[in-house]
Amino acid sequence: MRRVSPIVYLLAGALAAPCAFAQTASTNLALHRPVTASSTENAVAFKAANVNDGRTDTRWSSAFSDPQWIAVDLGSAQSVNKVVLDWENAHAVSYRIEVSGDGQSWNTVANQTAGKGGTETVTFNATPARFVRMTGLTRNTQYGYSLYELQVFSDGDTDPTDPTGPQNPGDGPATSYNARVSGAQTEPAAPFVIADVAPFNNPWGLDFLPDGRVVVTEKSDHMYVVTPSGTKTSISGLPVSVGANGGGGQSGLHDVAASPNFAQDHTLWFSYVARAADGNNHLTLAKAQLAESGQGASLANLGIVWQEPSSWSVRGQPGARIAFAPDGQHVFLSVGDGDIPDANGDRGHQAQMPDTGLGKIIRLNLDGSTPTDNPNGTQPGVAGQIWATGFRNPYGLAFSADGKLWETEMGPSSGDEFNLIVKGGNYGWPLVSNGNHYGSDTYMPGQPYPRHDTAPQYVQPAAYWGWFPTTNSMSPSGLAFYNADLFPQWKGSALLGSTSSIALYRVILDAQGNVTGVERYGRDAKGVYTGSVRALKVSPFDGSIWYVRGGSDGMLRKITPTP
C-alpha cells in the first residue's frame, strides 16, 4: 500500500500535525448505478433506485411474496468479491447473491440460509461481473423484502484521483469509513448501551428544557415535548414548511433550540424551509414561546428572526443548525448551499456569493439585528450577517468548552468535513473539496474537485472522511461536545452523528484543538445497531447522550455507560 503524503491542516491560525491515512476501504461500485427489481411495494416511496442512493433514510421494498430480486448494473465488467446489504426490519432469512455479464444468464456466487438482517456482509471468490443481484427466497415477516442499501465492492480497486491513496484495500486495519486525521480511526468495543425512549417519523432536531424534558422536531412539521420516560406531547401552532405532510425532499422543519434564558422567557428557536411570498423556498429562523396547560402545548407569539433573503429557491441541503454563543448574546445559524445548479448543471456556486446567505454561517443578535463586530458588520443586509463562507451542507454546529465554534459538513461524493470555524473564514466550497462530483452529475460527472491542499487561501478541515470517487463518506449530521462525568474518558471529545455510516463518531482533540484520532461506534455493547444519527445532545443533567435516529422508523434514544 502506498503511503499518503503529509497534508497540513489549518486550526485556529496554527498548523496542525501532518495528516496520515488511517485506514483503507474499497469503492462501492453500485452507488448511483442503474438498478432494476422484480417488484416494488410502492413505485414512488420505495422505488428500486433507493437501494443504491447512498442514503439510509430511503429504501426499496418488494411485493409481499417470494421470490423477489433486485439487481444493479455496474456499467462495465468489474472484478467483484463482496456485497454489503443494509436491511430494514423486513429482511431475507435466505437469499442468494448472483452475478451476470449480460443481465440474462446468472451465476450464484453466495448463498445465505440464516440471514439475521441488519448489515450483512457477503464475501465470495473474486469474479468478473457487470450485473450483481440479490434474490430473496424467504422473508422474516409477511411484508416484502426491504433494503436501505445494496453495495458492491471489488477485490482490488484503486482511486485514480488520489495518487497517494491505497492500492490494496485488504491491507491495514479492518475498519470502515476513512478518516484523514493526524491519528488513527478505529472501531473499538462500545463502552455504552442504547435505550429507546420514544418513536418518531423522520426526526431532525432535539434540545433539552431546564426541567429535563426534551423537545424533538420531525421534518414533516411536527414538534413534541418528551418526558425522560418517553411520554410525548404534541406542540401545536407551528408555521407551515415545505416538509408538511412528508414533502420537501431534504427540506422541512429542522432544528430546535431552547433559548439561553428559557427559564424566564419560555422561548424555543427553530429553523425550517418555508415557501415565501416570492414563491421560492427559503431557510427561515424563527422563535416562539412554548405555552403549556392541561389541554396540551402550543407555540405563541411566533416571530421570524431571519429568512434567507436572496432570490434563489432551496432544493435541498438546507444545513439549518442553531447554536447559541456561550455568553448567550448571539445566535449562529448554519445555512447550506441549497443544492441549486448553475447553467452548466454545477452546484454550490452560491456559497461564494457575498449577497446571499446560502452556503454561509450567519451570526445575529438575539433580536435578529446584525452585530457590528461581524467580519463585515457595517455592511447592510445579509453581507453584514455572514460570519464564515463556503459551506455545502453544514448539518452540525456546536461550541466546545473553550468557546470555539465547530461545524460538520456533508461533502459531495466523499469529502465530509469537521471544521473549526474562524471569524471571516472561507472554507472553499465549491472551489475546493476533498470529495468528487457524483457520477450522476451533469457537470464533470465523477471527477474530483480541486483539493484543499492545493489552495491554502481556504481554511482546511480539521479532519475529513474519504477521498474516493464514489463512497466512504460518513455523512455527518449533528454535533456535540462531551464535558460531563458519565463518560470521563470522553471528556473534551467531539461527538458526531452519521447518516450514511449509520454510527456515532468520537473525534479526539488535544489541548490545542488538533484532531488526534477518531472512533466509530456502529453498535452498542449488546450489539444494538446505532442507526442513522441525525442529531444529538449531551444531557446537562446526568451526562447521558441523547440522539434521534433518522428515517420513517426514527427513534429518540439514550446512551449510557455499559452496566
PDB file of C-alpha atoms in Angstrom, residues 179 181-186 463 506-510 514-519:
ATOM      1  CA  ALA A 179     -10.835   9.411   8.233  1.00  0.00           C
ATOM      2  CA  VAL A 181      -6.690  12.803  10.590  1.00  0.00           C
ATOM      3  CA  SER A 182      -3.400  13.116  12.443  1.00  0.00           C
ATOM      4  CA  GLY A 183      -4.132   9.834  14.210  1.00  0.00           C
ATOM      5  CA  ALA A 184      -5.829   6.534  13.509  1.00  0.00           C
ATOM      6  CA  GLN A 185      -9.532   5.911  13.074  1.00  0.00           C
ATOM      7  CA  THR A 186     -10.529   2.811  14.996  1.00  0.00           C
ATOM      8  CA  ALA A 463     -10.473  16.145   9.695  1.00  0.00           C
ATOM      9  CA  ARG A 506     -15.982  10.327  18.653  1.00  0.00           C
ATOM     10  CA  VAL A 507     -13.359  12.800  17.457  1.00  0.00           C
ATOM     11  CA  ILE A 508     -10.442  13.065  19.882  1.00  0.00           C
ATOM     12  CA  LEU A 509      -8.892  16.501  20.313  1.00  0.00           C
ATOM     13  CA  ASP A 510      -5.681  17.513  22.062  1.00  0.00           C
ATOM     14  CA  ASN A 514      -5.851  19.285  16.925  1.00  0.00           C
ATOM     15  CA  VAL A 515      -7.611  16.081  15.903  1.00  0.00           C
ATOM     16  CA  THR A 516      -5.543  13.129  17.117  1.00  0.00           C
ATOM     17  CA  GLY A 517      -7.908  10.245  16.393  1.00  0.00           C
ATOM     18  CA  VAL A 518     -11.398   9.116  15.515  1.00  0.00           C
ATOM     19  CA  GLU A 519     -13.527   6.289  16.917  1.00  0.00           C
TER      20      GLU A 519
END
